[in-house]
């Protein structure tokens, strides 16, 4: 019976100090990171379904970029957009919009003060509102209507309704790339670096809200491939979250079962059905 619980090479010319407003780009990353740090400080793994939903958002950054934003304490409106940064982001957005499906391998490095560094590897795939995230500690799957979270260490599967708005759960790459111009964050190109045979353009995002516990989000873009290479989120308490893309595969064909999880295939696992 299901149990219910509460629960750097060449550098760029001098950097422009102006930024362009951007809503929603980092809000869920910030929320996930805050809860993750809280759980780690209590010596817990990421077991909360709410933390896991926000984890999905962070993982979805494999093909784009990545606190809750408040209405007060905003930066002066005098700060203007960085047109070069916007051109780069527009090109990346258009690149991703061409693909019907996306898959990527990634490494997530979590650094929290006074805690051991945590490194997780995984694969994420996405088709429209459907997605699947396979990692060392958990599997998270959604068919657009239902979301399953399999917490391996806990031998537990949590089932929830999929969030169609994406505000508290997974947000697709296309949705994110369409939102970078619409909110309460500012961004600008800050550097260009060479890594191997790649030249990366670095764009930093800063929250308009001065009370945000996060200081910035740094996104490295391979402009030749027009793909996101790496995202790093910086918290004001010194925590750092780095999402490194190692392989990107667009337009891969997926069977419907790829975006579903059958609890009967996991004997001995406790199931918590949290659907309303």
Coordinates of C-alpha atoms in Angstrom, one line a residue:
X1 CA 0.0 0.0 0.0
X2 CA 1.4 3.4 -0.9
X3 CA 2.4 5.6 1.9
X4 CA 1.7 9.3 2.0
X5 CA 4.2 11.7 3.7
X6 CA 4.6 15.3 4.2
X7 CA 7.3 15.9 3.1
X8 CA 41.9 30.8 -20.3
X9 CA 44.1 31.4 -23.5
X10 CA 42.8 34.3 -25.5
X11 CA 40.6 36.8 -23.7
X12 CA 37.9 39.1 -25.1
X13 CA 38.1 42.8 -25.4
X14 CA 37.3 44.9 -22.3
X15 CA 34.0 43.7 -20.9
X16 CA 31.0 45.8 -20.9
X17 CA 29.5 46.3 -17.5
X18 CA 25.9 46.6 -18.6
X19 CA 23.6 43.7 -18.5
X20 CA 20.3 42.8 -20.0
X21 CA 17.2 41.8 -18.0
X22 CA 16.4 38.1 -17.9
X23 CA 13.5 36.5 -16.1
X24 CA 13.3 32.9 -14.9
X25 CA 16.6 31.8 -16.3
X26 CA 18.0 30.9 -12.9
X27 CA 15.1 30.9 -10.5
X28 CA 14.6 27.2 -10.3
X29 CA 18.4 26.5 -10.2
X30 CA 18.6 28.8 -7.2
X31 CA 15.7 27.1 -5.4
X32 CA 17.1 23.6 -6.1
X33 CA 20.6 24.7 -4.9
X34 CA 19.3 26.2 -1.7
X35 CA 17.4 23.0 -0.8
X36 CA 20.2 20.8 -1.8
X37 CA 22.7 22.7 0.4
X38 CA 20.2 22.4 3.3
X39 CA 19.9 18.6 2.9
X40 CA 23.7 18.1 2.6
X41 CA 24.3 20.1 5.7
X42 CA 21.9 17.8 7.5
X43 CA 23.8 14.8 6.0
X44 CA 20.9 13.8 3.9
X45 CA 20.8 12.8 0.2
X46 CA 18.5 14.5 -2.2
X47 CA 15.4 12.5 -1.2
X48 CA 12.7 15.2 -1.2
X49 CA 10.4 15.1 -4.2
X50 CA 10.5 18.9 -4.2
X51 CA 14.2 19.0 -4.3
X52 CA 14.2 16.4 -7.0
X53 CA 11.9 18.4 -9.2
X54 CA 14.2 21.4 -9.0
X55 CA 17.1 19.0 -9.7
X56 CA 15.4 18.2 -13.0
X57 CA 15.5 21.8 -13.9
X58 CA 19.2 22.0 -13.2
X59 CA 19.8 18.9 -15.3
X60 CA 17.8 20.3 -18.1
X61 CA 20.4 23.0 -18.6
X62 CA 22.4 20.5 -20.7
X63 CA 21.2 22.2 -23.8
X64 CA 20.8 25.8 -22.7
X65 CA 21.7 28.0 -19.8
X66 CA 20.6 28.4 -16.9
X67 CA 16.0 32.9 -5.4
X68 CA 12.9 33.2 -6.2
X69 CA 12.7 36.6 -7.7
X70 CA 11.1 39.3 -5.6
X71 CA 9.5 42.6 -6.7
X72 CA 11.7 44.8 -4.6
X73 CA 15.4 45.6 -4.3
X74 CA 16.0 45.6 -8.1
X75 CA 19.0 47.0 -9.9
X76 CA 18.6 50.5 -11.4
X77 CA 16.7 50.4 -14.7
X78 CA 19.5 52.5 -16.2
X79 CA 21.5 49.3 -16.8
X80 CA 21.1 48.3 -20.5
X81 CA 21.4 45.2 -22.4
X82 CA 24.6 43.7 -23.8
X83 CA 23.7 43.3 -27.5
X84 CA 26.5 40.9 -28.2
X85 CA 25.4 38.6 -25.4
X86 CA 21.9 38.7 -26.7
X87 CA 23.1 37.8 -30.2
X88 CA 25.0 34.7 -28.8
X89 CA 21.9 33.6 -26.8
X90 CA 19.6 34.1 -29.8
X91 CA 21.8 31.9 -32.0
X92 CA 21.9 29.1 -29.3
X93 CA 18.2 29.3 -28.9
X94 CA 17.6 28.9 -32.6
X95 CA 20.0 26.0 -32.7
X96 CA 18.0 24.0 -30.1
X97 CA 14.6 24.9 -31.5
X98 CA 15.5 23.0 -34.7
X99 CA 15.6 19.7 -32.8
X100 CA 12.6 17.5 -31.9
X101 CA 14.5 15.5 -29.2
X102 CA 17.6 16.0 -27.2
X103 CA 19.9 13.8 -25.2
X104 CA 23.1 14.6 -23.3
X105 CA 25.7 13.1 -21.0
X106 CA 26.8 15.3 -18.1
X107 CA 28.7 15.6 -14.9
X108 CA 27.3 17.6 -12.0
X109 CA 29.9 18.7 -9.4
X110 CA 28.4 20.0 -6.1
X111 CA 30.8 21.9 -3.7
X112 CA 29.3 23.0 -0.4
X113 CA 31.5 24.6 2.4
X114 CA 32.5 22.1 5.1
X115 CA 31.2 19.2 3.0
X116 CA 33.0 16.7 0.8
X117 CA 32.7 17.5 -2.9
X118 CA 30.0 15.4 -4.6
X119 CA 30.3 14.4 -8.3
X120 CA 27.5 12.7 -10.1
X121 CA 27.3 11.6 -13.7
X122 CA 24.2 11.1 -15.7
X123 CA 22.3 11.1 -19.0
X124 CA 19.2 13.2 -19.7
X125 CA 16.8 13.0 -22.6
X126 CA 13.9 15.1 -23.6
X127 CA 11.1 15.1 -26.1
X128 CA 8.6 17.9 -25.8
X129 CA 7.2 17.8 -22.2
X130 CA 8.6 14.2 -21.7
X131 CA 12.0 13.7 -20.1
X132 CA 14.2 11.0 -18.5
X133 CA 17.1 11.6 -16.1
X134 CA 19.4 8.7 -15.2
X135 CA 22.0 9.3 -12.5
X136 CA 24.0 7.3 -10.0
X137 CA 21.6 7.9 -7.1
X138 CA 18.2 8.3 -8.8
X139 CA 16.1 7.9 -12.0
X140 CA 13.5 10.5 -12.8
X141 CA 11.0 10.0 -15.6
X142 CA 8.0 11.9 -16.9
X143 CA 5.6 11.3 -19.7
X144 CA 4.2 14.8 -19.5
X145 CA 1.3 13.7 -17.3
X146 CA 3.0 11.7 -14.5
X147 CA 6.5 12.0 -12.9
X148 CA 8.3 9.1 -11.3
X149 CA 11.3 9.5 -9.0
X150 CA 13.2 6.4 -8.1
X151 CA 15.6 7.0 -5.1
X152 CA 17.9 4.0 -5.3
X153 CA 19.5 4.2 -1.9
X154 CA 16.1 4.5 -0.2
X155 CA 14.5 1.8 -2.4
X156 CA 11.6 4.2 -2.9
X157 CA 9.6 5.4 -5.9
X158 CA 7.7 8.7 -5.6
X159 CA 4.9 9.4 -8.0
X160 CA 3.5 12.9 -8.6
X161 CA 1.5 14.8 -11.2
X162 CA 3.7 16.4 -13.9
X163 CA 3.8 20.2 -13.6
X164 CA 2.6 21.6 -16.9
X165 CA 3.8 25.1 -16.0
X166 CA 7.4 24.0 -15.2
X167 CA 7.6 26.5 -12.4
X168 CA 8.2 23.8 -9.7
X169 CA 9.6 21.0 -11.8
X170 CA 11.3 20.3 -15.1
X171 CA 11.6 23.0 -17.6
X172 CA 12.4 22.1 -21.2
X173 CA 15.3 23.6 -23.0
X174 CA 13.0 25.4 -25.5
X175 CA 11.0 27.0 -22.7
X176 CA 14.1 28.2 -20.9
X177 CA 15.7 29.6 -24.0
X178 CA 12.5 31.5 -24.7
X179 CA 12.5 32.9 -21.2
X180 CA 16.0 34.4 -21.0
X181 CA 14.8 37.8 -22.1
X182 CA 11.7 38.0 -19.9
X183 CA 12.6 38.5 -16.3
X184 CA 14.5 39.8 -13.4
X185 CA 18.0 38.8 -14.2
X186 CA 20.8 40.7 -16.1
X187 CA 23.4 39.2 -18.3
X188 CA 26.6 40.1 -20.2
X189 CA 29.6 38.6 -22.0
X190 CA 32.5 38.6 -19.5
X191 CA 35.2 36.6 -21.2
X192 CA 36.4 34.3 -24.0
X193 CA 38.6 31.3 -23.2
X194 CA 40.2 28.5 -25.1
X195 CA 39.8 24.9 -23.9
X196 CA 41.4 22.4 -26.2
X197 CA 40.2 23.2 -29.7
X198 CA 37.1 25.1 -28.5
X199 CA 36.7 28.8 -28.0
X200 CA 34.1 29.4 -25.3
X201 CA 32.2 32.6 -24.8
X202 CA 31.4 33.2 -21.1
X203 CA 28.1 34.9 -20.2
X204 CA 27.3 35.8 -16.6
X205 CA 23.8 36.2 -15.2
X206 CA 23.1 38.3 -12.1
X207 CA 19.8 38.5 -10.1
X208 CA 18.1 41.9 -10.1
X209 CA 17.0 41.2 -6.6
X210 CA 19.8 42.4 -4.3
X211 CA 18.7 40.1 -1.5
X212 CA 19.2 36.9 -3.5
X213 CA 21.4 34.4 -1.7
X214 CA 23.0 33.7 -5.1
X215 CA 25.5 36.0 -6.6
X216 CA 25.7 34.8 -10.2
X217 CA 25.3 32.1 -12.9
X218 CA 28.2 31.6 -15.3
X219 CA 27.4 30.0 -18.7
X220 CA 30.1 28.9 -21.1
X221 CA 29.0 28.6 -24.8
X222 CA 30.9 26.9 -27.6
X223 CA 30.0 29.5 -30.3
X224 CA 31.2 27.4 -33.2
X225 CA 28.9 24.5 -32.3
X226 CA 26.3 26.9 -30.8
X227 CA 26.0 24.7 -27.8
X228 CA 26.2 25.2 -24.0
X229 CA 29.4 23.6 -22.7
X230 CA 29.1 24.3 -19.0
X231 CA 27.0 26.1 -16.4
X232 CA 28.2 27.1 -12.9
X233 CA 26.0 28.6 -10.2
X234 CA 27.5 30.5 -7.3
X235 CA 25.9 30.9 -3.9
X236 CA 26.8 33.7 -1.6
X237 CA 27.7 31.2 1.1
X238 CA 30.5 29.8 -1.1
X239 CA 28.6 26.8 -2.5
X240 CA 29.2 26.1 -6.2
X241 CA 27.3 23.9 -8.6
X242 CA 29.0 23.0 -11.9
X243 CA 27.1 21.3 -14.8
X244 CA 29.5 20.0 -17.5
X245 CA 28.2 18.7 -20.8
X246 CA 30.3 15.8 -22.2
X247 CA 28.1 14.6 -25.1
X248 CA 25.1 16.1 -27.0
X249 CA 22.9 14.0 -29.3
X250 CA 19.9 15.7 -31.0
X251 CA 17.0 14.1 -32.8
X252 CA 17.4 10.6 -31.3
X253 CA 14.3 8.4 -31.7
X254 CA 12.8 7.3 -28.3
X255 CA 10.1 4.6 -27.7
X256 CA 7.2 5.7 -25.5
X257 CA 8.3 3.4 -22.7
X258 CA 11.5 5.4 -22.4
X259 CA 9.5 8.2 -20.7
X260 CA 7.6 5.9 -18.3
X261 CA 8.6 4.0 -15.2
X262 CA 6.7 0.8 -14.1
X263 CA 7.2 0.3 -10.3
X264 CA 6.4 -3.4 -10.8
X265 CA 9.8 -3.7 -12.5
X266 CA 11.5 -2.8 -9.2
X267 CA 10.6 -5.5 -6.7
X268 CA 11.0 -4.6 -3.0
X269 CA 10.7 -0.9 -3.7
X270 CA 8.3 1.2 -1.6
X271 CA 5.9 3.3 -3.6
X272 CA 4.6 6.7 -2.5
X273 CA 1.8 8.0 -4.7
X274 CA 1.7 11.8 -4.1
X275 CA -0.7 12.6 -6.9
X276 CA -3.6 14.7 -6.1

